Amino acid sequence: MEVPVAIADRVQALINAYEAKKKFNAERKVVVNNLHSMDKLSCEMAVYSFPQGELLDTLRFVYELSGTNSKFVTNILTQSRENPKKVLSDAQRTSAKSLLFNLINEPSVISAMKEIQ
């Protein structure tokens, strides 16, 4: 029995998405673990030196781990997904960096990182 092409394509798309998410999570785990290994000042300086893409990717990963619900973070992540070329405003960038730094040091993120390793 042959599988219809549309179903096979959908299954392949799901497999590709799963593999991409797994790779993304592995990359972000390394980044967050590196940030956790730093003292607070070094961690803050590293976060503030992130380019926009890495900032948003790490913020997305940490935001999902934290389980918090921030309308601001959701809006920034949605905007960046809809228009990845758009540069964040200075205020958005500063707020995103501050939120990322605070979320990285949140106990829920630290315990979640220990569980996923």
CSV table of N, CA and C in Angstrom, one decimal:
chain,number,residue,atom,x,y,z
A,1,MET,N,0.8,-1.2,0.0
A,1,MET,CA,0.0,0.0,0.0
A,1,MET,C,0.9,1.2,0.0
A,2,GLU,N,0.6,2.1,-0.9
A,2,GLU,CA,1.4,3.4,-1.0
A,2,GLU,C,0.8,4.5,-0.2
A,3,VAL,N,1.7,5.3,0.4
A,3,VAL,CA,1.3,6.4,1.1
A,3,VAL,C,1.1,7.6,0.2
A,4,PRO,N,-0.1,8.3,0.3
A,4,PRO,CA,-0.3,9.4,-0.6
A,4,PRO,C,0.8,10.5,-0.5
A,5,VAL,N,1.2,11.1,-1.6
A,5,VAL,CA,2.3,12.1,-1.6
A,5,VAL,C,2.0,13.2,-0.6
A,6,ALA,N,0.8,13.7,-0.4
A,6,ALA,CA,0.6,14.8,0.5
A,6,ALA,C,0.9,14.4,1.9
A,7,ILE,N,0.5,13.1,2.3
A,7,ILE,CA,0.8,12.6,3.6
A,7,ILE,C,2.3,12.4,3.8
A,8,ALA,N,3.0,11.9,2.8
A,8,ALA,CA,4.4,11.7,2.9
A,8,ALA,C,5.1,13.0,3.1
A,9,ASP,N,4.7,14.0,2.3
A,9,ASP,CA,5.3,15.4,2.4
A,9,ASP,C,5.1,16.0,3.8
A,10,ARG,N,3.9,15.8,4.3
A,10,ARG,CA,3.6,16.3,5.7
A,10,ARG,C,4.4,15.6,6.7
A,11,VAL,N,4.5,14.3,6.6
A,11,VAL,CA,5.4,13.6,7.6
A,11,VAL,C,6.8,14.0,7.5
A,12,GLN,N,7.3,14.2,6.3
A,12,GLN,CA,8.7,14.7,6.1
A,12,GLN,C,8.9,16.1,6.7
A,13,ALA,N,7.9,16.9,6.5
A,13,ALA,CA,8.0,18.3,7.1
A,13,ALA,C,8.0,18.2,8.6
A,14,LEU,N,7.2,17.4,9.2
A,14,LEU,CA,7.2,17.2,10.6
A,14,LEU,C,8.5,16.7,11.2
A,15,ILE,N,9.1,15.7,10.4
A,15,ILE,CA,10.4,15.2,10.8
A,15,ILE,C,11.5,16.3,10.7
A,16,ASN,N,11.5,17.1,9.6
A,16,ASN,CA,12.4,18.2,9.5
A,16,ASN,C,12.3,19.2,10.6
A,17,ALA,N,11.0,19.6,10.9
A,17,ALA,CA,10.8,20.5,12.0
A,17,ALA,C,11.3,20.0,13.3
A,18,TYR,N,11.0,18.8,13.6
A,18,TYR,CA,11.5,18.2,14.8
A,18,TYR,C,13.0,18.2,14.9
A,19,GLU,N,13.7,17.9,13.8
A,19,GLU,CA,15.2,17.9,13.8
A,19,GLU,C,15.7,19.3,14.0
A,20,ALA,N,15.1,20.2,13.3
A,20,ALA,CA,15.5,21.6,13.4
A,20,ALA,C,15.3,22.2,14.9
A,21,LYS,N,14.2,21.8,15.5
A,21,LYS,CA,14.0,22.2,16.9
A,21,LYS,C,15.0,21.6,17.8
A,22,LYS,N,15.3,20.3,17.6
A,22,LYS,CA,16.3,19.6,18.4
A,22,LYS,C,17.7,20.3,18.3
A,23,LYS,N,18.0,20.6,17.1
A,23,LYS,CA,19.3,21.3,16.8
A,23,LYS,C,19.3,22.7,17.5
A,24,PHE,N,18.2,23.4,17.3
A,24,PHE,CA,18.1,24.8,17.9
A,24,PHE,C,18.3,24.7,19.4
A,25,ASN,N,17.6,23.7,20.1
A,25,ASN,CA,17.7,23.5,21.5
A,25,ASN,C,19.1,23.2,22.0
A,26,ALA,N,19.7,22.3,21.2
A,26,ALA,CA,21.1,21.9,21.6
A,26,ALA,C,22.1,23.1,21.5
A,27,GLU,N,21.9,24.0,20.5
A,27,GLU,CA,22.7,25.2,20.3
A,27,GLU,C,22.5,26.1,21.5
A,28,ARG,N,21.2,26.4,21.8
A,28,ARG,CA,20.9,27.3,22.8
A,28,ARG,C,21.3,26.8,24.2
A,29,LYS,N,21.2,25.5,24.4
A,29,LYS,CA,21.7,24.9,25.7
A,29,LYS,C,23.1,25.3,25.9
A,30,VAL,N,23.9,25.2,24.9
A,30,VAL,CA,25.3,25.5,25.0
A,30,VAL,C,25.5,26.9,25.4
A,31,VAL,N,24.8,27.8,24.7
A,31,VAL,CA,24.9,29.3,25.0
A,31,VAL,C,24.5,29.6,26.5
A,32,VAL,N,23.3,29.0,26.9
A,32,VAL,CA,22.8,29.3,28.2
A,32,VAL,C,23.7,28.7,29.3
A,33,ASN,N,24.3,27.5,29.0
A,33,ASN,CA,25.2,26.9,30.0
A,33,ASN,C,26.5,27.7,30.1
A,34,ASN,N,26.9,28.3,29.0
A,34,ASN,CA,28.1,29.2,29.1
A,34,ASN,C,27.8,30.4,29.9
A,35,LEU,N,26.6,31.0,29.7
A,35,LEU,CA,26.2,32.1,30.5
A,35,LEU,C,26.1,31.8,32.0
A,36,HIS,N,25.5,30.6,32.3
A,36,HIS,CA,25.4,30.2,33.7
A,36,HIS,C,26.8,30.0,34.3
A,37,SER,N,27.8,29.7,33.5
A,37,SER,CA,29.1,29.4,34.1
A,37,SER,C,29.9,30.7,34.4
A,38,MET,N,29.3,31.8,34.0
A,38,MET,CA,30.0,33.1,34.2
A,38,MET,C,29.5,33.8,35.5
A,39,ASP,N,30.3,34.7,36.0
A,39,ASP,CA,29.8,35.5,37.1
A,39,ASP,C,28.8,36.5,36.6
A,40,LYS,N,28.0,37.1,37.5
A,40,LYS,CA,26.9,37.9,37.1
A,40,LYS,C,27.3,39.1,36.1
A,41,LEU,N,28.4,39.7,36.4
A,41,LEU,CA,28.9,40.9,35.6
A,41,LEU,C,29.3,40.4,34.2
A,42,SER,N,30.0,39.3,34.1
A,42,SER,CA,30.4,38.8,32.8
A,42,SER,C,29.2,38.3,32.0
A,43,CYS,N,28.3,37.7,32.7
A,43,CYS,CA,27.1,37.2,32.1
A,43,CYS,C,26.3,38.4,31.5
A,44,GLU,N,26.1,39.4,32.3
A,44,GLU,CA,25.4,40.6,31.8
A,44,GLU,C,26.1,41.2,30.6
A,45,MET,N,27.4,41.3,30.6
A,45,MET,CA,28.2,41.9,29.5
A,45,MET,C,28.0,41.0,28.3
A,46,ALA,N,28.0,39.7,28.4
A,46,ALA,CA,27.9,38.8,27.3
A,46,ALA,C,26.5,39.0,26.7
A,47,VAL,N,25.5,39.0,27.5
A,47,VAL,CA,24.1,39.2,27.0
A,47,VAL,C,24.0,40.5,26.3
A,48,TYR,N,24.6,41.6,26.8
A,48,TYR,CA,24.5,42.9,26.2
A,48,TYR,C,25.3,43.0,24.9
A,49,SER,N,26.2,42.1,24.7
A,49,SER,CA,27.0,42.1,23.4
A,49,SER,C,26.4,41.2,22.4
A,50,PHE,N,25.3,40.5,22.7
A,50,PHE,CA,24.7,39.6,21.7
A,50,PHE,C,24.2,40.4,20.4
A,51,PRO,N,24.5,39.9,19.2
A,51,PRO,CA,23.8,40.4,18.1
A,51,PRO,C,22.3,40.1,18.1
A,52,GLN,N,21.5,40.8,17.4
A,52,GLN,CA,20.1,40.7,17.4
A,52,GLN,C,19.6,39.2,17.2
A,53,GLY,N,20.1,38.5,16.3
A,53,GLY,CA,19.7,37.2,16.0
A,53,GLY,C,19.9,36.2,17.2
A,54,GLU,N,21.1,36.3,17.7
A,54,GLU,CA,21.4,35.4,18.9
A,54,GLU,C,20.6,35.9,20.1
A,55,LEU,N,20.4,37.2,20.3
A,55,LEU,CA,19.6,37.7,21.4
A,55,LEU,C,18.2,37.1,21.3
A,56,LEU,N,17.6,37.2,20.2
A,56,LEU,CA,16.2,36.7,20.0
A,56,LEU,C,16.1,35.2,20.1
A,57,ASP,N,17.1,34.5,19.6
A,57,ASP,CA,17.0,33.0,19.7
A,57,ASP,C,17.2,32.6,21.1
A,58,THR,N,18.1,33.2,21.8
A,58,THR,CA,18.3,32.8,23.2
A,58,THR,C,17.2,33.2,24.1
A,59,LEU,N,16.6,34.4,23.8
A,59,LEU,CA,15.4,34.9,24.5
A,59,LEU,C,14.3,33.9,24.3
A,60,ARG,N,14.1,33.5,23.1
A,60,ARG,CA,13.0,32.5,22.8
A,60,ARG,C,13.2,31.2,23.6
A,61,PHE,N,14.4,30.7,23.6
A,61,PHE,CA,14.7,29.4,24.3
A,61,PHE,C,14.5,29.6,25.8
A,62,VAL,N,15.0,30.6,26.4
A,62,VAL,CA,14.9,30.8,27.8
A,62,VAL,C,13.5,31.1,28.2
A,63,TYR,N,12.8,31.9,27.4
A,63,TYR,CA,11.4,32.2,27.7
A,63,TYR,C,10.5,31.0,27.7
A,64,GLU,N,10.8,30.0,26.8
A,64,GLU,CA,10.0,28.8,26.8
A,64,GLU,C,10.4,27.9,28.0
A,65,LEU,N,11.6,27.9,28.4
A,65,LEU,CA,12.0,27.2,29.6
A,65,LEU,C,11.4,27.8,30.9
A,66,SER,N,11.3,29.1,30.9
A,66,SER,CA,10.9,29.8,32.2
A,66,SER,C,9.4,29.5,32.5
A,67,GLY,N,8.6,29.3,31.5
A,67,GLY,CA,7.2,29.2,31.7
A,67,GLY,C,6.5,30.4,32.1
A,68,THR,N,7.2,31.6,32.0
A,68,THR,CA,6.5,32.8,32.3
A,68,THR,C,5.7,33.3,31.1
A,69,ASN,N,4.9,34.3,31.3
A,69,ASN,CA,4.0,34.8,30.3
A,69,ASN,C,4.1,36.3,30.2
A,70,SER,N,5.0,36.7,29.3
A,70,SER,CA,5.2,38.1,29.1
A,70,SER,C,4.7,38.6,27.7
A,71,LYS,N,3.8,39.5,27.8
A,71,LYS,CA,3.2,40.0,26.5
A,71,LYS,C,4.3,40.7,25.7
A,72,PHE,N,5.2,41.4,26.4
A,72,PHE,CA,6.3,42.1,25.7
A,72,PHE,C,7.2,41.1,24.9
A,73,VAL,N,7.6,40.0,25.6
A,73,VAL,CA,8.5,39.0,24.9
A,73,VAL,C,7.7,38.4,23.8
A,74,THR,N,6.5,38.0,24.0
A,74,THR,CA,5.7,37.4,22.9
A,74,THR,C,5.6,38.3,21.7
A,75,ASN,N,5.4,39.6,22.0
A,75,ASN,CA,5.3,40.6,20.9
A,75,ASN,C,6.6,40.7,20.1
A,76,ILE,N,7.7,40.8,20.8
A,76,ILE,CA,9.0,40.9,20.1
A,76,ILE,C,9.3,39.6,19.3
A,77,LEU,N,9.0,38.5,19.9
A,77,LEU,CA,9.3,37.2,19.2
A,77,LEU,C,8.4,37.1,18.0
A,78,THR,N,7.2,37.5,18.1
A,78,THR,CA,6.2,37.4,17.0
A,78,THR,C,6.7,38.4,15.9
A,79,GLN,N,7.0,39.6,16.2
A,79,GLN,CA,7.5,40.6,15.2
A,79,GLN,C,8.7,40.0,14.5
A,80,SER,N,9.6,39.5,15.2
A,80,SER,CA,10.9,39.0,14.6
A,80,SER,C,10.6,37.8,13.7
A,81,ARG,N,9.6,37.0,14.1
A,81,ARG,CA,9.3,35.8,13.2
A,81,ARG,C,8.6,36.3,11.9
A,82,GLU,N,7.7,37.3,12.1
A,82,GLU,CA,7.0,37.8,10.9
A,82,GLU,C,7.9,38.6,10.0
A,83,ASN,N,8.9,39.3,10.5
A,83,ASN,CA,9.8,40.1,9.7
A,83,ASN,C,11.2,40.0,10.3
A,84,PRO,N,11.9,38.9,9.9
A,84,PRO,CA,13.2,38.7,10.5
A,84,PRO,C,14.3,39.7,10.2
A,85,LYS,N,14.1,40.5,9.1
A,85,LYS,CA,15.1,41.5,8.7
A,85,LYS,C,14.9,42.8,9.5
A,86,LYS,N,13.8,43.0,10.1
A,86,LYS,CA,13.5,44.2,10.8
A,86,LYS,C,14.4,44.4,12.1
A,87,VAL,N,15.0,45.5,12.2
A,87,VAL,CA,15.9,45.7,13.4
A,87,VAL,C,15.1,46.2,14.5
A,88,LEU,N,15.3,45.7,15.7
A,88,LEU,CA,14.6,46.2,16.9
A,88,LEU,C,15.0,47.6,17.2
A,89,SER,N,14.0,48.3,17.8
A,89,SER,CA,14.3,49.7,18.2
A,89,SER,C,15.3,49.6,19.4
A,90,ASP,N,15.9,50.7,19.7
A,90,ASP,CA,16.9,50.7,20.9
A,90,ASP,C,16.2,50.3,22.2
A,91,ALA,N,14.9,50.8,22.4
A,91,ALA,CA,14.2,50.5,23.6
A,91,ALA,C,13.8,49.0,23.6
A,92,GLN,N,13.4,48.5,22.5
A,92,GLN,CA,13.1,47.0,22.4
A,92,GLN,C,14.3,46.2,22.7
A,93,ARG,N,15.4,46.6,22.1
A,93,ARG,CA,16.6,45.8,22.3
A,93,ARG,C,17.1,45.8,23.7
A,94,THR,N,17.1,47.0,24.3
A,94,THR,CA,17.5,47.1,25.7
A,94,THR,C,16.6,46.3,26.6
A,95,SER,N,15.3,46.4,26.4
A,95,SER,CA,14.3,45.6,27.2
A,95,SER,C,14.5,44.1,27.0
A,96,ALA,N,14.7,43.7,25.8
A,96,ALA,CA,15.0,42.3,25.5
A,96,ALA,C,16.2,41.8,26.2
A,97,LYS,N,17.3,42.6,26.2
A,97,LYS,CA,18.5,42.2,26.8
A,97,LYS,C,18.3,42.1,28.4
A,98,SER,N,17.6,43.0,28.9
A,98,SER,CA,17.4,43.0,30.3
A,98,SER,C,16.5,41.8,30.7
A,99,LEU,N,15.5,41.6,30.0
A,99,LEU,CA,14.6,40.4,30.2
A,99,LEU,C,15.4,39.1,30.1
A,100,LEU,N,16.2,39.0,29.1
A,100,LEU,CA,17.0,37.8,28.9
A,100,LEU,C,17.9,37.6,30.1
A,101,PHE,N,18.6,38.6,30.5
A,101,PHE,CA,19.5,38.5,31.7
A,101,PHE,C,18.7,38.1,32.9
A,102,ASN,N,17.6,38.7,33.2
A,102,ASN,CA,16.8,38.3,34.3
A,102,ASN,C,16.2,36.9,34.2
A,103,LEU,N,15.8,36.5,33.1
A,103,LEU,CA,15.3,35.1,32.9
A,103,LEU,C,16.3,34.1,33.0
A,104,ILE,N,17.5,34.4,32.6
A,104,ILE,CA,18.6,33.4,32.7
A,104,ILE,C,18.9,33.1,34.1
A,105,ASN,N,18.8,34.1,35.0
A,105,ASN,CA,19.1,33.9,36.4
A,105,ASN,C,17.9,33.5,37.2
A,106,GLU,N,16.8,33.2,36.6
A,106,GLU,CA,15.6,32.8,37.3
A,106,GLU,C,15.7,31.4,37.7
A,107,PRO,N,15.3,31.0,38.9
A,107,PRO,CA,15.4,29.7,39.4
A,107,PRO,C,14.7,28.6,38.6
A,108,SER,N,13.6,29.0,37.9
A,108,SER,CA,12.9,28.0,37.1
A,108,SER,C,13.7,27.6,35.9
A,109,VAL,N,14.5,28.6,35.3
A,109,VAL,CA,15.3,28.3,34.2
A,109,VAL,C,16.5,27.5,34.6
A,110,ILE,N,17.1,27.8,35.7
A,110,ILE,CA,18.3,27.1,36.2
A,110,ILE,C,17.9,25.6,36.4
A,111,SER,N,16.7,25.4,37.1
A,111,SER,CA,16.3,24.0,37.3
A,111,SER,C,15.9,23.3,36.0
A,112,ALA,N,15.3,24.0,35.1
A,112,ALA,CA,14.9,23.4,33.8
A,112,ALA,C,16.2,23.0,33.0
A,113,MET,N,17.2,23.8,33.1
A,113,MET,CA,18.5,23.5,32.4
A,113,MET,C,19.1,22.2,33.0
A,114,LYS,N,19.0,22.0,34.3
A,114,LYS,CA,19.6,20.8,34.9
A,114,LYS,C,18.8,19.6,34.5
A,115,GLU,N,17.5,19.7,34.3
A,115,GLU,CA,16.7,18.6,33.9
A,115,GLU,C,16.9,18.2,32.4
A,116,ILE,N,17.2,19.1,31.5
A,116,ILE,CA,17.3,18.8,30.1
A,116,ILE,C,18.6,18.3,29.7
A,117,GLN,N,19.6,18.3,30.6
A,117,GLN,CA,20.9,17.9,30.2
A,117,GLN,C,21.1,16.4,30.3
